Short mmCIF file of C-alpha atoms and ligand atoms in Angstrom, two decimals:
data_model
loop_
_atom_site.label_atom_id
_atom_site.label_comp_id
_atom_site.label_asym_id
_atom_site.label_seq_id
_atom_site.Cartn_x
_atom_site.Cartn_y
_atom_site.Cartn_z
CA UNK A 1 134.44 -0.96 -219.87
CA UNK A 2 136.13 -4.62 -219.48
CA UNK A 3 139.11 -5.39 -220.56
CA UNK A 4 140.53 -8.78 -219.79
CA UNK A 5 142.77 -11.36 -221.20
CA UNK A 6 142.41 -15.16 -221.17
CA UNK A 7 144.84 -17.21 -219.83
CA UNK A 8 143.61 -20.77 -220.50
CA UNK A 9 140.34 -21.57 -221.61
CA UNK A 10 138.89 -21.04 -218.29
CA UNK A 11 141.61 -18.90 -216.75
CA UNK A 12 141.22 -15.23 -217.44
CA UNK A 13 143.51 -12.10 -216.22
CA UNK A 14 141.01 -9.64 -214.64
CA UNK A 15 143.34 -6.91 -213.40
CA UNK A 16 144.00 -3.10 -214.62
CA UNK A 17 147.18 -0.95 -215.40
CA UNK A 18 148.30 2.67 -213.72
CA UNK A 19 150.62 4.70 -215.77
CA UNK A 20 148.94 7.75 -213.40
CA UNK A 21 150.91 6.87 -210.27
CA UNK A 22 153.36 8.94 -209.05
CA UNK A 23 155.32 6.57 -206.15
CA UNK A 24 154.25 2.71 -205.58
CA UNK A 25 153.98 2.56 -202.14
CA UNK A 26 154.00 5.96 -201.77
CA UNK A 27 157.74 6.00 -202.05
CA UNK A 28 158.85 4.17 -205.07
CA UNK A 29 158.73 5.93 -208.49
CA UNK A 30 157.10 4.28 -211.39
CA UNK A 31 157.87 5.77 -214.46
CA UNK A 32 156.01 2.49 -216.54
CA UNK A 33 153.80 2.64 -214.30
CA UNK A 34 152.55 -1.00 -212.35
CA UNK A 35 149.66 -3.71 -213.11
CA UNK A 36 147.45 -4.85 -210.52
CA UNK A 37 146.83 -8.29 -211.27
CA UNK A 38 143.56 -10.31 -210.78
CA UNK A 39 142.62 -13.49 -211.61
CA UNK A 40 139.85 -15.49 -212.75
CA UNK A 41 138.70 -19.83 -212.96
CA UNK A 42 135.39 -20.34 -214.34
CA UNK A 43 135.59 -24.00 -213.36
CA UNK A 44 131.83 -25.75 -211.79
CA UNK A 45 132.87 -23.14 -209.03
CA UNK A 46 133.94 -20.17 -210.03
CA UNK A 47 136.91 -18.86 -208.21
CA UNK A 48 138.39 -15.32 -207.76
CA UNK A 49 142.24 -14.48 -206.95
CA UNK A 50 142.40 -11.10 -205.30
CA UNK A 51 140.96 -7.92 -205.63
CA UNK A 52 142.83 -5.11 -207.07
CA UNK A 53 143.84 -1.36 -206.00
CA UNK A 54 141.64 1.22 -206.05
CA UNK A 55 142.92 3.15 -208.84
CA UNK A 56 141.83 0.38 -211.01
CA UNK A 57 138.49 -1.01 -209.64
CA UNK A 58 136.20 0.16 -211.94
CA UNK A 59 137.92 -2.32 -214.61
CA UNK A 60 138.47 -5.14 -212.45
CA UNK A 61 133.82 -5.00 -212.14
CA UNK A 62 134.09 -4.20 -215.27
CA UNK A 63 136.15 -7.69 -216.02
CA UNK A 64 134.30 -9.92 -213.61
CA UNK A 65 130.67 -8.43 -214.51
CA UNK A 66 131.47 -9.38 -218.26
CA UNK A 67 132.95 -12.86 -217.70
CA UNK A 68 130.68 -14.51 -214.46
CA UNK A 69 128.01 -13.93 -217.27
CA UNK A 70 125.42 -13.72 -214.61
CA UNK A 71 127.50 -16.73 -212.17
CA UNK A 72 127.95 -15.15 -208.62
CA UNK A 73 131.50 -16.16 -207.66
CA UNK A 74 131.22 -18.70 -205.07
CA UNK A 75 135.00 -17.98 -204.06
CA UNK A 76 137.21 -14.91 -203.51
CA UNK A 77 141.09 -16.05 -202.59
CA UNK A 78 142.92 -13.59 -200.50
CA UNK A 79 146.46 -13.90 -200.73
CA UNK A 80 147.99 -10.77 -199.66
CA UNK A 81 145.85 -8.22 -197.40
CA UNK A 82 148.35 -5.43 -199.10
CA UNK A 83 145.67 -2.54 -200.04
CA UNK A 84 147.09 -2.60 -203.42
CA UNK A 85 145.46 -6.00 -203.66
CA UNK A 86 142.74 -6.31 -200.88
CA UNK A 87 141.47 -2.51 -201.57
CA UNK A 88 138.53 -3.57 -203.01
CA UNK A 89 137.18 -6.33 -200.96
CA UNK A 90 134.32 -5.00 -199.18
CA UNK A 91 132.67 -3.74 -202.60
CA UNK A 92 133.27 -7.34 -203.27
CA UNK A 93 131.21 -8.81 -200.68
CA UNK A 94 128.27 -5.86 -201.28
CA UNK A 95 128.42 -7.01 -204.59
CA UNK A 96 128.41 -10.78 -204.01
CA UNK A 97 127.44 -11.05 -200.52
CA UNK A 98 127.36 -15.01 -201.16
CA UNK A 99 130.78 -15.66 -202.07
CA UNK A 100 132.94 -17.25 -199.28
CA UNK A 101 136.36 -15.32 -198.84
CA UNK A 102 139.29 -18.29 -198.43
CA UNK A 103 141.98 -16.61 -195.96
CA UNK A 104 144.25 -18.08 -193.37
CA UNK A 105 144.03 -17.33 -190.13
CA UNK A 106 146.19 -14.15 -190.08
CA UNK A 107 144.04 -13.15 -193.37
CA UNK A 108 141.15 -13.12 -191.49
CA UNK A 109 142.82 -10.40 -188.33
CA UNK A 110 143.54 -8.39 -190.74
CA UNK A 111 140.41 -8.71 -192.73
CA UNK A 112 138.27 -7.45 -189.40
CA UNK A 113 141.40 -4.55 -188.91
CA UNK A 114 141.23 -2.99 -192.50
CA UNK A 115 137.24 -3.35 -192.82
CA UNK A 116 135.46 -3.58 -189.70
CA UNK A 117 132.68 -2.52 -190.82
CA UNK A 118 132.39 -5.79 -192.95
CA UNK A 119 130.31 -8.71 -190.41
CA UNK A 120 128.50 -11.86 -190.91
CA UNK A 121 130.68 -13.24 -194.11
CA UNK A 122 131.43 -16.48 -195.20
CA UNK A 123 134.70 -17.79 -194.66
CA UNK A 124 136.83 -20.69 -195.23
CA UNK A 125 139.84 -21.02 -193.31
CA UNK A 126 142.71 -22.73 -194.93
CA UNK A 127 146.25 -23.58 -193.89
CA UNK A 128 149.13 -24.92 -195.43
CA UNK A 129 148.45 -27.86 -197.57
CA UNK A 130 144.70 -27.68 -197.25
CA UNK A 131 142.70 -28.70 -200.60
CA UNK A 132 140.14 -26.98 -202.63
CA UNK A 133 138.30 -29.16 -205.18
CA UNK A 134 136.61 -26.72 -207.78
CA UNK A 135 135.81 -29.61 -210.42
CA UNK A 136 138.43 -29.94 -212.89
CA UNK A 137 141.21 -27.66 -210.57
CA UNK A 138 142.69 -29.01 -207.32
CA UNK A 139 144.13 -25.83 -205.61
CA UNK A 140 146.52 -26.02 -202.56
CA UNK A 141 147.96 -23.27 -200.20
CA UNK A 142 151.03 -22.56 -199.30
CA UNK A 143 151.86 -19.99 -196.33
CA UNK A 144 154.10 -17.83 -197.62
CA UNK A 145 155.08 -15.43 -194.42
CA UNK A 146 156.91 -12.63 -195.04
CA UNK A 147 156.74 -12.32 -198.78
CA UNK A 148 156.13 -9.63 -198.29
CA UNK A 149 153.59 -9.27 -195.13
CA UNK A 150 153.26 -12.31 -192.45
CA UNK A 151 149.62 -13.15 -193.67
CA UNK A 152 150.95 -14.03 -197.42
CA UNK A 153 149.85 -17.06 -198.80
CA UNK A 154 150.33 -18.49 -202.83
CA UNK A 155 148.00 -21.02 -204.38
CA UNK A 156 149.03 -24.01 -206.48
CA UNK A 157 146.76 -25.08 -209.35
CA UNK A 158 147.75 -29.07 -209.13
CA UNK A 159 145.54 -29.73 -212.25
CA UNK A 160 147.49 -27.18 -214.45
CA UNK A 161 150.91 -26.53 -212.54
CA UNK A 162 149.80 -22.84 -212.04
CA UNK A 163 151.12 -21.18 -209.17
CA UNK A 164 149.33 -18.08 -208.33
CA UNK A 165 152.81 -16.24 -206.68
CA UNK A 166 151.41 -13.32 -204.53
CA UNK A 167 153.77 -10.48 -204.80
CA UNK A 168 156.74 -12.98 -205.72
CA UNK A 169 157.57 -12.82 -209.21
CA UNK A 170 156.14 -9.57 -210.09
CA UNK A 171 157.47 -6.56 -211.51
CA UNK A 172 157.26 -2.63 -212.17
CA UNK A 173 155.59 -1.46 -214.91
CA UNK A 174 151.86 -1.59 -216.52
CA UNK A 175 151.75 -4.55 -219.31
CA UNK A 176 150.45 -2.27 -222.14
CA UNK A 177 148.37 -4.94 -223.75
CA UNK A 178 151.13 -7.61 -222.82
CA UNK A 179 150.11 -10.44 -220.26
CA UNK A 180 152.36 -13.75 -220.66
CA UNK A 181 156.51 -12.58 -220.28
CA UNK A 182 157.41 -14.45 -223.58
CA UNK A 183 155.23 -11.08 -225.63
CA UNK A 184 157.59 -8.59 -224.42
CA UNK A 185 162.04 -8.71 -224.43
CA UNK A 186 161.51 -9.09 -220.61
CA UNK A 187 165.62 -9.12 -220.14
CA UNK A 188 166.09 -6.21 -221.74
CA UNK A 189 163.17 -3.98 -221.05
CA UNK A 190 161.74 -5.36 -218.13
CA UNK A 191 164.43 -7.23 -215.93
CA UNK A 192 165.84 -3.36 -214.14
CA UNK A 193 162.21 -2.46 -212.98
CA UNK A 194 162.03 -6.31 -211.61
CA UNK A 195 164.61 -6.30 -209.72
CA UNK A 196 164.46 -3.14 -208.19
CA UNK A 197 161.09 -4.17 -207.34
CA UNK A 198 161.86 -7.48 -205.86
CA UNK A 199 164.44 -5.75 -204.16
CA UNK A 200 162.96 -3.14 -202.87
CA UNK A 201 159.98 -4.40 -201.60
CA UNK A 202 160.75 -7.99 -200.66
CA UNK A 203 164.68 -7.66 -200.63
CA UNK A 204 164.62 -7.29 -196.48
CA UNK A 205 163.38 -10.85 -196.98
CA UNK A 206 165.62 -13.25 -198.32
CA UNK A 207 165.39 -15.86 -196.03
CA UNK A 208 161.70 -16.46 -196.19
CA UNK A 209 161.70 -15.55 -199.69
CA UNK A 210 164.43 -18.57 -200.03
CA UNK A 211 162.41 -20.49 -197.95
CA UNK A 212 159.02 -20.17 -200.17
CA UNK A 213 161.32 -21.06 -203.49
CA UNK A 214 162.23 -24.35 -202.16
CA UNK A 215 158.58 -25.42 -201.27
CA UNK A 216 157.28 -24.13 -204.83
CA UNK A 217 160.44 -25.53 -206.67
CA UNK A 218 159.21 -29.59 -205.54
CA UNK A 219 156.29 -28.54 -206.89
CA UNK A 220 156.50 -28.99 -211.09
CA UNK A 221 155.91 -25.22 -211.73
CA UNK A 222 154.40 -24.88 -215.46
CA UNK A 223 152.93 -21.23 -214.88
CA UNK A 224 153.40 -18.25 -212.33
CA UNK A 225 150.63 -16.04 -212.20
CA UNK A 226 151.89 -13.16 -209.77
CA UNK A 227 150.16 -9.96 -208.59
CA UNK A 228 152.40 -7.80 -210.66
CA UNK A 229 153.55 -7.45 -213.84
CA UNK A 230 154.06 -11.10 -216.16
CA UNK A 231 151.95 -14.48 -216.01
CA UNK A 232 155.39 -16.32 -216.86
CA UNK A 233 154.40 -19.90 -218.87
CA UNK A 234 158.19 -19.30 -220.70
CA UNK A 235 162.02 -19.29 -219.47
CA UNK A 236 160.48 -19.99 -215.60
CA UNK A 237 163.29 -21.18 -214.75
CA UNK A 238 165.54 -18.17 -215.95
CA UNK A 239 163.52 -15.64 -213.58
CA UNK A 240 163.53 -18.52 -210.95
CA UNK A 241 167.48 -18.46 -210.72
CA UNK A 242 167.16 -14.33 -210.71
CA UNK A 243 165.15 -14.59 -207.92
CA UNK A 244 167.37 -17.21 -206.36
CA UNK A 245 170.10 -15.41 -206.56
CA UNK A 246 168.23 -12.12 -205.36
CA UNK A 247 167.12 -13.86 -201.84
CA UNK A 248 170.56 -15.14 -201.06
CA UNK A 249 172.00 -11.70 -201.98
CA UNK A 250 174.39 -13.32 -204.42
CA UNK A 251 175.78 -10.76 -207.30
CA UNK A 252 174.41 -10.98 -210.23
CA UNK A 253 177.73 -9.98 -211.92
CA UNK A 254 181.29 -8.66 -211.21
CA UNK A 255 181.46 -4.89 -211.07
CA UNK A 256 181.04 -1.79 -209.17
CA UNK A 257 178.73 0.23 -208.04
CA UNK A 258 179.86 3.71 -207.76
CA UNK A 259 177.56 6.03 -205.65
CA UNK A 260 178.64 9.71 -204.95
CA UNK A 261 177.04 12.99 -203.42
CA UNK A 262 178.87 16.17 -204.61
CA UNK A 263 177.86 19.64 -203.55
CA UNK A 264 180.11 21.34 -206.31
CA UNK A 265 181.97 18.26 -208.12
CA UNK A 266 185.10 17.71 -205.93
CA UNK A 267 183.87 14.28 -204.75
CA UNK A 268 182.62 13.40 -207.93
CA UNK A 269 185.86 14.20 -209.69
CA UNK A 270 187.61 11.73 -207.22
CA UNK A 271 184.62 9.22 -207.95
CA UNK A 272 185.45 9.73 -212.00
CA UNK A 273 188.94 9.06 -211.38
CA UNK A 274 188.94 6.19 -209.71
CA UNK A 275 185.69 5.35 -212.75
CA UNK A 276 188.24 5.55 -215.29
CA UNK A 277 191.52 3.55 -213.47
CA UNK A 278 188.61 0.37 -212.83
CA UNK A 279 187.58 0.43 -216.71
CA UNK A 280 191.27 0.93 -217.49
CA UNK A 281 191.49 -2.79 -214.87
CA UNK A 282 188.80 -4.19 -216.97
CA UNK A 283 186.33 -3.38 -214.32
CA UNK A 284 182.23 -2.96 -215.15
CA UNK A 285 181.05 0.76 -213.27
CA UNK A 286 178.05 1.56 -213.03
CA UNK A 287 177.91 5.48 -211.49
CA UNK A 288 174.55 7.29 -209.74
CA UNK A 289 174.93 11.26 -208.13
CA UNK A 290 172.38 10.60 -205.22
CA UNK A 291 171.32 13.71 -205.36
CA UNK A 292 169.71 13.30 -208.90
CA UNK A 293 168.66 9.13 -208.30
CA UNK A 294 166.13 8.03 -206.34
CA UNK A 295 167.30 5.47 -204.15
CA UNK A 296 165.53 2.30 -205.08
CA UNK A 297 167.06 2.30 -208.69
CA UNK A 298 170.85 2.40 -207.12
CA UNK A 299 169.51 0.37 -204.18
CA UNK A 300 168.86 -2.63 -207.32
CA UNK A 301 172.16 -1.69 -208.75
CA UNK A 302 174.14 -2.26 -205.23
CA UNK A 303 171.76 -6.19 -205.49
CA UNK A 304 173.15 -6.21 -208.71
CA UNK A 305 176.49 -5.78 -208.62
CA UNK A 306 179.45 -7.25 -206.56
CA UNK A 307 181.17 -4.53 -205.40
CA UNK A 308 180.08 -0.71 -204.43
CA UNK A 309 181.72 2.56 -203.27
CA UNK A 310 180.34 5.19 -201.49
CA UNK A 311 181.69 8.54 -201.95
CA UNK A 312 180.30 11.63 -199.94
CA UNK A 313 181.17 15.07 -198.42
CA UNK A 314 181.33 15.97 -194.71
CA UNK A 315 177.98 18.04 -194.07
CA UNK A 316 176.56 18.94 -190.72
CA UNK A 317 179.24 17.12 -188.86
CA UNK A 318 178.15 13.54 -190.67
CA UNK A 319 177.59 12.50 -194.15
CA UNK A 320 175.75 14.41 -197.01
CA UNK A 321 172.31 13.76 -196.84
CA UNK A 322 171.36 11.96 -199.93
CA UNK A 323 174.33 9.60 -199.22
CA UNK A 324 172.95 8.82 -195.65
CA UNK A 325 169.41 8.16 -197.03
CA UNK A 326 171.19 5.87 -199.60
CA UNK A 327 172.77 3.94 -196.49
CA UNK A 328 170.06 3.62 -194.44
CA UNK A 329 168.30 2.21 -197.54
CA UNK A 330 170.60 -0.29 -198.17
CA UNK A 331 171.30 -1.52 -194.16
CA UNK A 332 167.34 -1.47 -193.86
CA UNK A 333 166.79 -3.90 -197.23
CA UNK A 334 169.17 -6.21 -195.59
CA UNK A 335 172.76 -5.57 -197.93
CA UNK A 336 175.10 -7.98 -197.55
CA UNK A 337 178.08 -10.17 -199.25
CA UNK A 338 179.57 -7.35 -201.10
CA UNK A 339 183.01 -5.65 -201.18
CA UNK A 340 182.60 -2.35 -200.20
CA UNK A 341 184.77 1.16 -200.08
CA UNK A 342 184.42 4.68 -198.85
CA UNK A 343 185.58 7.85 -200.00
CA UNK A 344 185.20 11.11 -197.91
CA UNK A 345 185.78 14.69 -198.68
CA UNK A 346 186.25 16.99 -196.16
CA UNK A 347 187.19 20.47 -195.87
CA UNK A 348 188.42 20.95 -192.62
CA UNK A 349 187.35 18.34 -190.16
CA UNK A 350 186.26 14.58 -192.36
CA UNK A 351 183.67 13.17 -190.47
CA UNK A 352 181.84 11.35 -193.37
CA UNK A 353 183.78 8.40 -193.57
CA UNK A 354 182.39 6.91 -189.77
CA UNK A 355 179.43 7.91 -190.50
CA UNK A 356 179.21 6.08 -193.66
CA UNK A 357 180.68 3.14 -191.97
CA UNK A 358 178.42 3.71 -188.79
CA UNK A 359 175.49 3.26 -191.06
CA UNK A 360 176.19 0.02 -193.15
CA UNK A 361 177.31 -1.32 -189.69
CA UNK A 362 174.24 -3.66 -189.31
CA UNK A 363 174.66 -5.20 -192.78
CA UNK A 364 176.37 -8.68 -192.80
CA UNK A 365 179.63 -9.82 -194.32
CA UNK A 366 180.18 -6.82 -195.94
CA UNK A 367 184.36 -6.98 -196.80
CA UNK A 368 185.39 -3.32 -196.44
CA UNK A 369 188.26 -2.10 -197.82
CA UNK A 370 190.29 0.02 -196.03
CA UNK A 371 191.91 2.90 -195.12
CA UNK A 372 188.94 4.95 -196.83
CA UNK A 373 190.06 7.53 -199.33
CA UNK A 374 189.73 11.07 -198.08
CA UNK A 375 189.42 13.99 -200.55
CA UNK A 376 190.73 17.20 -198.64
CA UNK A 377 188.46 19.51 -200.31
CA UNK A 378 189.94 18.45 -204.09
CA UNK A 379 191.69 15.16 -205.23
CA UNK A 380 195.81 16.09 -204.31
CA UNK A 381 198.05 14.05 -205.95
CA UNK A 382 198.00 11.98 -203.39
CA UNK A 383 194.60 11.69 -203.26
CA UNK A 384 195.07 10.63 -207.05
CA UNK A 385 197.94 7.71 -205.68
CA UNK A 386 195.18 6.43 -203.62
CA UNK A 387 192.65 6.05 -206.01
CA UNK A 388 194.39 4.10 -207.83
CA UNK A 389 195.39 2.15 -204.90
CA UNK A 390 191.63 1.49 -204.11
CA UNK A 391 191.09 0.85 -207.79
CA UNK A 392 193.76 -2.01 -207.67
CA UNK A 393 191.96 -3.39 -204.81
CA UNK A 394 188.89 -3.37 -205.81
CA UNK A 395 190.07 -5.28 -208.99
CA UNK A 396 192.19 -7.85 -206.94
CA UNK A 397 189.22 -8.22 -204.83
CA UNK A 398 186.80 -10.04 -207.89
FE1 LIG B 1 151.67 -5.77 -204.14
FE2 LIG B 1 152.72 -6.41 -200.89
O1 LIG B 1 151.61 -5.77 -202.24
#
C-alpha cells in the first residue's frame, strides 16, 4: 500500500520507516528505529531522488506506482551508492528500463561493482556544477566526497532553494507520520539520536563535511531534504550551526563526560566520587558504565561535551575490554579538542592507564591531564585527595 507525503505541490516524500531493525549498519542500535528517505518532482520530467533500503521497498513502488499515475520516470538521481539508499536500483531499471540514472563518475564504478548484472542503461554523467533543466526546476550537483562515501553527491533545487543533502542532515529514528522537523520538538526528542548519528557515521569526516557546508551555505538554503530522518523548511540555520560545530569537533557545551568499566564497583566508586566533587565545582557530568552502553551513544556524548574521563580496570595485562572498544571508537571517529583524564585501577600490577593513553594516541590536540589517578584495588584516602585534585583541574580547565 502507498504511503507518501507531499512536500510542495509537485514535491512528494516517497520513502518508508523501520522500527524492525536491530543495528543500522549492522552495528549501530536503533531503538526509534530510522527512515529511508526518497524523493519525488513531478515537474514536465519527472525526476526520482534515490532508491531506498530493502526493508522498505515494497512502499517506496508502492509510492511511486501511485503518484507517476502511469508517467515512467524519465530520471533516477543517485546520490549515495550506500545500499541503504541504492538497494533497490536494479528493480528500478526492470521496472522502468527507460529512465536515465544521473551519477557522477565514481557513481557509475560503483554502479557496475554492486550490480553487474545490470548492462545497456542510460546514463547521464554529471559533475560538479553541471545543470539539469526539468521545466520549472533547475537542479545542480554538488560533489560531496566523503560525506559519507567518496562517490557522494547533493542536488540543489535553484528554482525552490531545496537542497537534497545525501546523508548530511539526517537523523536516527523512523518519522511516525512526521516529515518536515518543525511537526515534532526536534531539540528535545530528536537532537541525541542526530548527533550520535552524524557522529557516528560521518564524524571521521569533519573536514570534508566542513568543506561541503561552506559550498551549500553561498547557496540561499530554504529547504534540506536529507536521506534520513527531517525535510527541515524551519530553524535551518539552528541544525546548520549543530552541524558546524559537529565537523570542527567544537563542544557543544562545558562539561564532562565520565566513562567507566567496573568489574565489581571499585572503579566506579572512584568515578562517583570524583561525579559528586565536579557537581559540588558547578561542573555538568554526564556518566555511562561501558559495559551496559553501547558505544555510539557515549561516543555522541564525548562530541558533545568538552571534557571526558576514562576510568577502567587493569585486565589481561591492558585495559578492560569495553573501555578499549570505547577508545578505539573514539580515536577511529577522529576525537579531538577535548580535555581529557584517566583513571586506572589495578590490583597488583596497573597497566590500564598506557594503554588507555596508547589508544587515544592518534587523536589530535587532545589536553591530557596528568598524573592519571590510580585506584589500588579501592579508592585509599589518597586515592580520595586525588580525585579531588583531578576534579579541581578539570574545573580550572573550562
Ligand atoms: Fe544512509 Fe551512507 O548511507
Amino acid at each position: 500500500m502507498y504511503c507518501y507525503r507531499s512536500i510542495a505541490e509537485d514535491l512528494f516524500w516517497i520513502g518508508g520507516n523501520d522500527r524492525r531493525l536491530c543495528c543500522f549498519e549492522a552495528t549501530y542500535p536503533v531503538p526509534q528505529g530510522v527512515s529511508y528517505n526518497a524523493y519525488l518532482l513531478k515537474d514536465d520530467k519527472t525526476v526520482v531522488f534515490d532508491t531506498v533500503d530493502q526493508k522498505v521497498g515494497r512502499t517506496y513502488f508502492a509510492n511511486l506506482a501511485h503518484l507517476l499515475e502511469g508517467r515512467c520516470p524519465d530520471y533516477l538521481i543517485v546520490q549515495h551508492m550506500e545500499p541503504d539508499h541504492s538497494a533497490q536500483i536494479a528493480d528500478f531499471l526492470r521496472l522502468y528500463p527507460q529512465t536515465t540514472v544521473v551519477c557522477n563518475q565514481k557513481t557509475k564504478t560503483m554502479l557496475q561493482r554492486f550490480f553487474p548484472e545490470l548492462t545497456g542503461i542510460n546514463t547521464l554523467i554529471v559533475s560538479e556544477g553541471t545543470v539539469l533543466e526539468t521545466g520549472h526546476h533547475s537542479l545542480s550537483f554538488l560533489m560531496a566526497p566523503m560525506v559519507h562515501w567518496p562517490e557522494v553527491m547533493m542536488t540543489f533545487d535553484s528554482s525552490t532553494g531545496t537542497l537534497f543533502s545525501a546523508d548530511a542532515f539526517g537523523t536516527f529514528g523512523a518519522l511516525n507520520g512526521a516529515l518536515f522537523a518543525d511537526e515534532v520538538d526536534f531539540p528535545h526528542e530528536y537532537l541525541p539520536e542526530a548527533r550520535r548519528y552524524y557522529t557516528n557515521i560521518v564524524g571521521k569526516y569533519g573536514v570534508p563535511v566542513t568543506a561541503v557546508l561552506k559550498k551549500a551555505g553561498a547557496l540561499g538554503i530554504r529547504m534540506i531534504c536529507p536521506l534520513h530522518g527531517f525535510v527541515w523548511r524551519e530553524n535551518i540555520d539552528w541544525y546548520i550551526e549543530k552541524y558546524t560545530r559537529w565537523s570542527s569537533y567544537t563542544p557543544e557545551e562545558t562539561g564532562v563526560l565520565i566513562a567507566y568499566a567496573s568489574v565489581y564497583g571499585n572503579t566506579e566508586r572512584a568515578a562517583e566520587y570524583l561525579a559528586c566533587r565536579l557537581r559540588e565545582g558547578g561542573m555538568q557530568v554526564v556518566m555511562y558504565d561501558t559495559s551496559v552502553t553501547h558505544p555510539s551513544y557515549i561516543l555522541a556524548q564525548a562530541f558533545r561535551f568538552s571534557h571526558a574521563v576514562f576510568a577502567a580496570p587493569t585486565y589481561n595485562g591492558g585495559v578492560f575490554v569495553t573501555m578499549e572498544t570505547l577508545l578505539h571508537d573514539l580515536a577511529a571517529h577522529g576525537y579531538t579538542n577535548r580535555t581529557v583524564a584517566i583513571i586506572e585501577n589495578g590490583s597488583w600490577a596497573p597497566a590500564a592507564a598506557k594503554e588507555m593513553k596508547n589508544l587515544l594516541a592518534g587523536c589530535k590536540n587532545l589536553k591530557m591531564l596528568e598524573p592519571a589517578v590510580t585506584v589500588p584495588s579501592a579508592a585509599s584516602e589518597q586515592t580520595r585527595t586525588q580525585l579531588e585534585e583531578l576534579a579541581q583541574a578539570l574545573i580550572a580547565a573550562k
